[in-house]
Short mmCIF file of C-alpha atoms in Angstrom, two decimals:
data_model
loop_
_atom_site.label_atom_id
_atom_site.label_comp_id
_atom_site.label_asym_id
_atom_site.label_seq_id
_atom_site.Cartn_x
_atom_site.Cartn_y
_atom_site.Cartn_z
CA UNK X 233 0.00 0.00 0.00
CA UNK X 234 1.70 3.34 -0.90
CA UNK X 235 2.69 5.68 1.76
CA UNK X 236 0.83 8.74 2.61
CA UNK X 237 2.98 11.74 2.47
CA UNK X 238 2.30 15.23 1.37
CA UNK X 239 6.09 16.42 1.34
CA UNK X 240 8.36 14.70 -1.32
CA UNK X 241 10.73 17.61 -1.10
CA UNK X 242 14.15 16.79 0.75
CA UNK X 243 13.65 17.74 4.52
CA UNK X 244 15.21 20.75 5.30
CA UNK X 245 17.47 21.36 8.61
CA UNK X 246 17.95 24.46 11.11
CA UNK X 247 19.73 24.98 14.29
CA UNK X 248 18.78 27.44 16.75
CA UNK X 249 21.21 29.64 16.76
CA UNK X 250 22.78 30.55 20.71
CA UNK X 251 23.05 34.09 20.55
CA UNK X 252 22.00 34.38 24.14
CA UNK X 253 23.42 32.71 26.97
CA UNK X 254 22.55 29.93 29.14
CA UNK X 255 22.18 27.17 26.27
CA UNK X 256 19.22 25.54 24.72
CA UNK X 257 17.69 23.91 28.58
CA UNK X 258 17.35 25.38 31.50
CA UNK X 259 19.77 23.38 33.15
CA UNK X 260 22.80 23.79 35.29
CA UNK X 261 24.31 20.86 33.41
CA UNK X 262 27.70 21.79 31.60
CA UNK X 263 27.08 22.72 28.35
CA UNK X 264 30.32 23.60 25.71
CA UNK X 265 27.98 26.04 24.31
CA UNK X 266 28.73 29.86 24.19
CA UNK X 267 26.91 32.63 22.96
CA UNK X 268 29.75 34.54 21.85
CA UNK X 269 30.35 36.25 17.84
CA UNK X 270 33.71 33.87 17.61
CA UNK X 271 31.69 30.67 18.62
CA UNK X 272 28.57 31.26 16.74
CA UNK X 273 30.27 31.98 13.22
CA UNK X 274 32.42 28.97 13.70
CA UNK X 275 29.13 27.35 14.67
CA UNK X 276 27.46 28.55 11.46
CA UNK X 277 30.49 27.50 9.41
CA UNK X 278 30.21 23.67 10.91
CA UNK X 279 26.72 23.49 10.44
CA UNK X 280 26.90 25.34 6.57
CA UNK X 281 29.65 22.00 6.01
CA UNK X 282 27.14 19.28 7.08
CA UNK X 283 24.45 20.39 5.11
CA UNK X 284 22.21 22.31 7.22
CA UNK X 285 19.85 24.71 5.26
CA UNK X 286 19.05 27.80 8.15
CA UNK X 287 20.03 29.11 11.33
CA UNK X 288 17.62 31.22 13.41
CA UNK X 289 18.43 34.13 15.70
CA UNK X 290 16.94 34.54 18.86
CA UNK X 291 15.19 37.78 20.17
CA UNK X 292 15.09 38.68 23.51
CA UNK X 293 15.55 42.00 25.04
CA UNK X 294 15.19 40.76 28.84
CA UNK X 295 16.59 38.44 30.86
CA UNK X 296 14.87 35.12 31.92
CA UNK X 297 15.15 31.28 32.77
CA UNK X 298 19.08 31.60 32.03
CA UNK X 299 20.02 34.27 29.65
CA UNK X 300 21.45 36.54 31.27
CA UNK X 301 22.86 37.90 28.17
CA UNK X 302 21.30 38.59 24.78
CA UNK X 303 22.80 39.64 21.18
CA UNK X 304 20.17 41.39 18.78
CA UNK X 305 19.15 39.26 16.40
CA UNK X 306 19.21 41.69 12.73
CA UNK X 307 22.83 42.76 13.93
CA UNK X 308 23.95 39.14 14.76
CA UNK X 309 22.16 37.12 11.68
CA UNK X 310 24.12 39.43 9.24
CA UNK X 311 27.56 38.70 11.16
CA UNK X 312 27.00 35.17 10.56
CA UNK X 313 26.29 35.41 6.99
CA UNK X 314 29.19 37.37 5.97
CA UNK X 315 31.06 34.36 8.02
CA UNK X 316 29.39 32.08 5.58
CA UNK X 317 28.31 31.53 1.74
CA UNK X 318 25.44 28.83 1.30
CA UNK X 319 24.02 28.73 5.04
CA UNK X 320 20.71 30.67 5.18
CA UNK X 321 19.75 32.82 8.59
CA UNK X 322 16.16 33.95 10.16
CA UNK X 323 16.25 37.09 12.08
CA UNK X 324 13.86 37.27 14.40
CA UNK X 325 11.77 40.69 14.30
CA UNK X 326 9.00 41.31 17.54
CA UNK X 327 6.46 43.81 16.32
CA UNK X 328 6.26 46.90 18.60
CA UNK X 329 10.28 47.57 18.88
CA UNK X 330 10.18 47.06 15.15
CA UNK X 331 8.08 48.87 12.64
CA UNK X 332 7.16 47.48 9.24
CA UNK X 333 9.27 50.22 7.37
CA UNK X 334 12.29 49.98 9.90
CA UNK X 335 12.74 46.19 9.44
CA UNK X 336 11.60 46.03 5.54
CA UNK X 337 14.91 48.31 4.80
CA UNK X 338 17.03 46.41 7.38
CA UNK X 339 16.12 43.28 5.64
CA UNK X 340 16.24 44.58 1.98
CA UNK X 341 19.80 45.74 2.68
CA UNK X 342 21.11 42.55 4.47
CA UNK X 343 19.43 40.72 1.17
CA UNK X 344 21.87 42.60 -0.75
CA UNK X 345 25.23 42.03 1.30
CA UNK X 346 24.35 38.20 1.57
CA UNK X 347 22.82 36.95 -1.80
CA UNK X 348 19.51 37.13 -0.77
CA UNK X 349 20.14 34.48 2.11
CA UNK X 350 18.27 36.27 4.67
CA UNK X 351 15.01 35.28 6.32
CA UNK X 352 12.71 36.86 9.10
CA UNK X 353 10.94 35.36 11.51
CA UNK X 354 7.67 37.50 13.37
CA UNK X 355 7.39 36.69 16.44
CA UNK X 356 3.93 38.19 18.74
CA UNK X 357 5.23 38.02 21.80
CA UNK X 358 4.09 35.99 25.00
CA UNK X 359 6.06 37.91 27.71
CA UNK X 360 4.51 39.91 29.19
CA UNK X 361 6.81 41.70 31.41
CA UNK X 362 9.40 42.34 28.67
CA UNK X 363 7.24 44.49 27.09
CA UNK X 364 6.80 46.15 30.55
CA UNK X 365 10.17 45.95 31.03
CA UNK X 366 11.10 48.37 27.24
CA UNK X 367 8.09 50.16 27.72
CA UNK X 368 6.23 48.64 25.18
CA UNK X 369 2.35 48.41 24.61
CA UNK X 370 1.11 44.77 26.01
CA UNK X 371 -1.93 44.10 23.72
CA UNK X 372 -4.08 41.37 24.16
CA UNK X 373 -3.44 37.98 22.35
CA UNK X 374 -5.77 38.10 19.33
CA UNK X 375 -4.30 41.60 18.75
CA UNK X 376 -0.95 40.78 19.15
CA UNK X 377 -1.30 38.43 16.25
CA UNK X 378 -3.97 40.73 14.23
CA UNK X 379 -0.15 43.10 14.60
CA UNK X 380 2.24 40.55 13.32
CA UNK X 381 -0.31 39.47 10.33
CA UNK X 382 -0.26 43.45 9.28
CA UNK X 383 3.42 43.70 9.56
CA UNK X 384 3.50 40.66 7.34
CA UNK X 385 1.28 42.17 4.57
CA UNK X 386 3.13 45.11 5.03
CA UNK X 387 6.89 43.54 4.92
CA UNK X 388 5.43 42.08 1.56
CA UNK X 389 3.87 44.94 0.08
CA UNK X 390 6.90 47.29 0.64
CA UNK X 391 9.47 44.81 -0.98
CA UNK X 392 7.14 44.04 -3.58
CA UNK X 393 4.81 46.98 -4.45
CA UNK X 394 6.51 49.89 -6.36
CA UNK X 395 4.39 51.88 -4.43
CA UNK X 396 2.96 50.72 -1.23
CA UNK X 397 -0.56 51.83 0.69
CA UNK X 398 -2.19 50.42 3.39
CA UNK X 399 -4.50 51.56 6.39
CA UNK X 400 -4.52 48.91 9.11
CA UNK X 401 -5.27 49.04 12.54
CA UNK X 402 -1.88 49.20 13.43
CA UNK X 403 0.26 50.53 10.30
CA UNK X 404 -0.42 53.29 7.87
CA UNK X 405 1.42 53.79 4.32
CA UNK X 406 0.72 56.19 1.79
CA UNK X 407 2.98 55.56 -1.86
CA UNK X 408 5.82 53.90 0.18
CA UNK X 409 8.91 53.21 -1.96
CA UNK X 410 11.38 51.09 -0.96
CA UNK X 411 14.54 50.72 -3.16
CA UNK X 412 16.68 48.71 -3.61
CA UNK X 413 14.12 46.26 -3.33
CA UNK X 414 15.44 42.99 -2.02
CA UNK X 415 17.08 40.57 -4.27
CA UNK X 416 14.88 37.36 -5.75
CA UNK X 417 14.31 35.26 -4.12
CA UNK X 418 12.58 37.42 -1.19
CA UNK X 419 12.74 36.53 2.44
CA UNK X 420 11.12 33.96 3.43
CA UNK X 421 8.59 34.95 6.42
CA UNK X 422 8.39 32.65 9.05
CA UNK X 423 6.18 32.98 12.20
CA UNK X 424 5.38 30.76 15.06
CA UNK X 425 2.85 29.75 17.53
CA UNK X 426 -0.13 27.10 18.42
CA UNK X 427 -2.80 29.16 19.41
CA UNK X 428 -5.96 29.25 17.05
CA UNK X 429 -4.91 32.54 16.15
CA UNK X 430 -1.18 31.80 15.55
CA UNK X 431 -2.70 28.70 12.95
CA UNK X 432 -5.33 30.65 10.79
CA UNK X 433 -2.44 34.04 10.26
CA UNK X 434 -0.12 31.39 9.12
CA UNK X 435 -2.57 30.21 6.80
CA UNK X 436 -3.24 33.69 5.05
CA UNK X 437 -0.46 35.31 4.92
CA UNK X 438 2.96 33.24 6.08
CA UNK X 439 5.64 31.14 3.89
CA UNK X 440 6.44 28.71 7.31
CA UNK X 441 4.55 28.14 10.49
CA UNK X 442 6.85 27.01 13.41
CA UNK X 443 5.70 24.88 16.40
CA UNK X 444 6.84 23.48 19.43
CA UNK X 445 7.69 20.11 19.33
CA UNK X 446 4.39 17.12 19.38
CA UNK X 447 4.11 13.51 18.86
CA UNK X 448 3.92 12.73 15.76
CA UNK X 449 0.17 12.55 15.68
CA UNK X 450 -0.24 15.93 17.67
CA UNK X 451 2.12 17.43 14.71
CA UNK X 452 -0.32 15.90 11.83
CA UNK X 453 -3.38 17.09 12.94
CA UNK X 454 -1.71 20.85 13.45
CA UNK X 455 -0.21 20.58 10.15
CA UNK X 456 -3.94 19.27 8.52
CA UNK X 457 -6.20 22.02 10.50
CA UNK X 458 -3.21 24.37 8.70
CA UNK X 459 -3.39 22.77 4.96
CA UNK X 460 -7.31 22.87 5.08
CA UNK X 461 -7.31 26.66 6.02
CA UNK X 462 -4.23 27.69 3.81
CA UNK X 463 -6.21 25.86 0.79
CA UNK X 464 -9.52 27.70 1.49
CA UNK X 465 -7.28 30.90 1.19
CA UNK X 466 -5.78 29.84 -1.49
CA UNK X 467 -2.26 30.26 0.16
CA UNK X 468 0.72 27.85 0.46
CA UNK X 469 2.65 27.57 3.80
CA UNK X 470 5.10 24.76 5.16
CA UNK X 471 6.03 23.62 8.50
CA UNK X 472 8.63 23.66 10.81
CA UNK X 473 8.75 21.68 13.98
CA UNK X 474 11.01 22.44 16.96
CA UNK X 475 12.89 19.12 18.02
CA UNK X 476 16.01 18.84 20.75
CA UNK X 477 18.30 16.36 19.38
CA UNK X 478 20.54 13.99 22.00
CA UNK X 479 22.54 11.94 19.29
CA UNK X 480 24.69 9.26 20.67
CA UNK X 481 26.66 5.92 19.93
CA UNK X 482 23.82 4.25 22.17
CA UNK X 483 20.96 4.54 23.04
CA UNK X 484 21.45 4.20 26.34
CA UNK X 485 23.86 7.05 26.52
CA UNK X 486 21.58 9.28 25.00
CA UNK X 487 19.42 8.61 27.24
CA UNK X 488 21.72 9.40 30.05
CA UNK X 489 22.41 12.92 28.80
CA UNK X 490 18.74 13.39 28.85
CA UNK X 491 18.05 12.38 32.33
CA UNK X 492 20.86 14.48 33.41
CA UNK X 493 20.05 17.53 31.72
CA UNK X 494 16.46 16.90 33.63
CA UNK X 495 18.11 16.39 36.97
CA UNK X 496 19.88 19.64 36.96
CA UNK X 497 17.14 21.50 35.57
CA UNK X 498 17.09 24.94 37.04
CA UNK X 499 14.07 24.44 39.06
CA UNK X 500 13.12 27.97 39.74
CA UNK X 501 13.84 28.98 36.37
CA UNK X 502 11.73 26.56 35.01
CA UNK X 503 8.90 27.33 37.30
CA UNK X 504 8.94 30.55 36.43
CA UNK X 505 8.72 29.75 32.65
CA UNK X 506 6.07 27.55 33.69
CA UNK X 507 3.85 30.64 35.21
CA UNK X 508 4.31 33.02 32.39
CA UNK X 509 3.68 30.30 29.91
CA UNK X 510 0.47 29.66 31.66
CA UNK X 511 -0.69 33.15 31.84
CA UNK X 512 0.31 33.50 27.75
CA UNK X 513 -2.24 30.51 27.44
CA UNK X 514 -4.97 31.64 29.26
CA UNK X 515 -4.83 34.59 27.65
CA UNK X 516 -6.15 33.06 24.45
CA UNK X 517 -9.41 32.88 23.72
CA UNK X 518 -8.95 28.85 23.63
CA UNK X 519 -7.45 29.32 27.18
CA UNK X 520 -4.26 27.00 26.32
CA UNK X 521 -1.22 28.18 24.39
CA UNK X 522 2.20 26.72 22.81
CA UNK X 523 3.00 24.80 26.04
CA UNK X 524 -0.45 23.76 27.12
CA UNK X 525 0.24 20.34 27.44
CA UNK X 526 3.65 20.23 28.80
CA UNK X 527 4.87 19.04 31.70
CA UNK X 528 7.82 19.94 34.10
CA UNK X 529 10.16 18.03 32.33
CA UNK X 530 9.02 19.60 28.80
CA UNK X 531 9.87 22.79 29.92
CA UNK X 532 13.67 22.29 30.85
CA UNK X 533 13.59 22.54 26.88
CA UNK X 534 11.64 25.31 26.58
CA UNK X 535 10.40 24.80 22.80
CA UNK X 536 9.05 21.29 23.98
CA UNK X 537 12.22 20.04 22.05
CA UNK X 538 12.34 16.51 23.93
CA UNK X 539 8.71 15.62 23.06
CA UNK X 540 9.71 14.75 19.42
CA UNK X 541 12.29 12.55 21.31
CA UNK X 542 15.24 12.06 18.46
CA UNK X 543 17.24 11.11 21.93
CA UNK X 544 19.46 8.02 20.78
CA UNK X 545 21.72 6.39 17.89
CA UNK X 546 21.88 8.21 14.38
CA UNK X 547 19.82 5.53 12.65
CA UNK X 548 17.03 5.80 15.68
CA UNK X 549 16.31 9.61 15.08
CA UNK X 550 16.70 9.19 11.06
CA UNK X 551 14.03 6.89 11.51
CA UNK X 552 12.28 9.27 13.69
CA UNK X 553 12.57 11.66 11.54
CA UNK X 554 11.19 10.50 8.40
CA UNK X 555 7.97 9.63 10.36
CA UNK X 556 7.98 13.61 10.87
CA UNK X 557 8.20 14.14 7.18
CA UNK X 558 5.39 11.73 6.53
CA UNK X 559 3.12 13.58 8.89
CA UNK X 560 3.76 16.50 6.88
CA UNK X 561 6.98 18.26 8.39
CA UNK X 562 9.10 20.38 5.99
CA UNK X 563 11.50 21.52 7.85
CA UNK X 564 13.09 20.58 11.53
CA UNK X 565 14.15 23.57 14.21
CA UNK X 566 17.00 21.68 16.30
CA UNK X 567 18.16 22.58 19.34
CA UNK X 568 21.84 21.16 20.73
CA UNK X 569 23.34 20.58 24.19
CA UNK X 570 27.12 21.07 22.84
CA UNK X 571 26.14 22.87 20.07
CA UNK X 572 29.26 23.09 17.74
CA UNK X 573 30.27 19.09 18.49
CA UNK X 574 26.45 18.28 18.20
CA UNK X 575 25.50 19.75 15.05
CA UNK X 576 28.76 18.30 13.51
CA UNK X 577 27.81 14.69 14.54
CA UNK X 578 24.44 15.24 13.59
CA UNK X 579 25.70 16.46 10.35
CA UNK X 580 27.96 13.71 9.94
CA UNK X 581 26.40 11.14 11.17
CA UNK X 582 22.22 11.50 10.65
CA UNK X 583 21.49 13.64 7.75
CA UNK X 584 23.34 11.15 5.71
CA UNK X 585 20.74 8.18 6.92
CA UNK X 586 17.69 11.01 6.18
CA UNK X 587 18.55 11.34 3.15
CA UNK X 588 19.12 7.36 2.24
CA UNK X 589 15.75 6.52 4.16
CA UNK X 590 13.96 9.43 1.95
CA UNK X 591 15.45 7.74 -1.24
CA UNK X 592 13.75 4.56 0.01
CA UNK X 593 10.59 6.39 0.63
CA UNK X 594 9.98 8.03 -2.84
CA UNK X 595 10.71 4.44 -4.32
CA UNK X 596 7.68 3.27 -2.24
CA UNK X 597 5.78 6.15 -3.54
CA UNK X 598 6.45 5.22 -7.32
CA UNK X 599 5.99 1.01 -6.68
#
């Protein structure tokens, strides 16, 4: 019987790049991560050599569960892509401290100096007291995303319109030009979220959607409520899935790293993660957000990154994996413990077996 699958496109890999400290958990365990300009470009170069397609930037403008530190994520993308030449980046862009006009030239200009490798990703917001914290406006969640879906038209209109108009709610243009536009191809515009509201923007107006990470079931029926929409509007997106990746010689070590990483969680970090993920949630009009459904545990990775669980040998998460891309994933979101050693064994030692096992896969399409 043929094999259901709505992706036949290669799967496409991305690291989360550490451009704030503290790692990818919120744990005290030792991690040879750092969050420093020399580490991360030798980090982008690594993962550029093992054939990984993106690396996305982090925004954060506070501290919280661990970073301490933060580098801006515009500024910091476009040092790693003038420290590489295929490797694509995703600046992340939270509407409020950026305007549609601001970023559209930042991103137009960085287009330029790369080759058109850049990428955005909006991001609404869910913490509340940053926003406090940089004297921002803290709007509720259904505006906060009806925001980010106008300064997504409005990204696209400027680098596409010769001259742009539009009267929103939140953004006013009158015969904008922008020039130089970017180069073809445009950024991509990624956004995230798992709220009802986060699901039916992405399927008007977004390239890629970005969740946390699910069972593979949980993923599939996100990614068909998203198809189903994006069809009715006549729009195309793909998905992105976060995952945390623990790749080992055995299983049984991987699974070591895990519990360790769990047993030196930062407990009052996490907790406090916990509470203003919980207050995001209820703030929908669902009353449950991105980490609705996670536990403790889930939240020492605080993109529910273990949940996918590719925790142990290479040929155990390729396998994973292309159960993913049968679901519907098109591209994964990893997240390392030693970032620069893990994404080079990954690299090595799993995309290889992806790509073999998706060879096998498209013959079973064709028998």
């Amino acid at each position: 019987m043929p094999i259901m699958m709505t992706n036949q496109r290669p799967l496409q890999f991305a690291y989360w790049v550490p451009n704030v400290s503290g790692g990818l958990v919120i744990s005290k365990i030792p991690q040879r991560t750092q969050w420093d300009a020399q580490y991360n470009r030798r980090l982008a170069q690594i993962a550029e050599s093992v054939g990984f397609d993106y690396a996305l930037t982090q925004i954060r403008f506070t501290a919280g569960y661990g970073a301490e530190n933060q580098h801006e994520s515009v500024t910091f993308s476009q040092d790693l892509l003038a420290a590489t030449e295929k490797l694509k980046v995703i600046a992340a862009l939270l509407p409020g401290p950026w305007n549609p006009a601001l970023a559209a030239k930042q991103i137009a200009t960085i287009s330029h100096l790369s080759g058109a490798r850049i990428a955005v990703n909006v991001v609404s917001g869910w913490f509340r007291s940053e926003f406090k914290a940089i004297g921002e406006i803290w709007l509720d969640h259904e505006e906060r995303y009806l925001r980010s879906e106008e300064f997504i038209r409005c990204l696209r209109g400027i680098w596409q319109e010769s001259q742009f108009t539009f009267a929103g709610d939140f953004y006013r243009f009158r015969n904008y030009s922008l020039k130089p536009k970017p180069l073809d191809p445009q950024p991509e515009i990624f956004q995230g979220g798992s709220s009802r509201a986060a699901r039916d923007m992405a399927a008007r107006v977004s390239d890629w959607y970005f969740t946390n990470g699910n069972s593979v079931e949980g993923i599939r029926q996100q990614i068909d409520d998203i198809k189903v929409k994006a069809q009715q509007n006549q729009h195309i997106v793909k998905i992105g899935m976060n995952a945390f990746v623990i790749a080992r010689e055995s299983e049984q070590q991987a699974q070591q790293v895990l519990q360790e990483i769990i047993d030196h969680a930062d407990v009052d970090a996490v907790k406090g993660f916990q509470h203003e993920t919980q207050n995001a949630g209820q703030a929908s009009p669902e009353k449950e957000g991105n980490w609705a459904k996670s536990s403790f545990e889930d939240l020492v990775q605080y993109n529910d990154g273990f949940k996918p669980e590719l925790i142990g040998t290479p040929h155990q998460i390729a396998e994973r994996i292309i159960e993913y891309k049968k679901a519907g994933v098109d591209l994964l979101l990893l997240g390392f413990l030693h970032c620069q050693e893990d994404v080079a064994f990954f690299g090595q030692e799993v995309i290889p077996l992806v790509r073999e096992l998706e060879q096998q896969l498209m013959l079973e399409l064709k028998a």
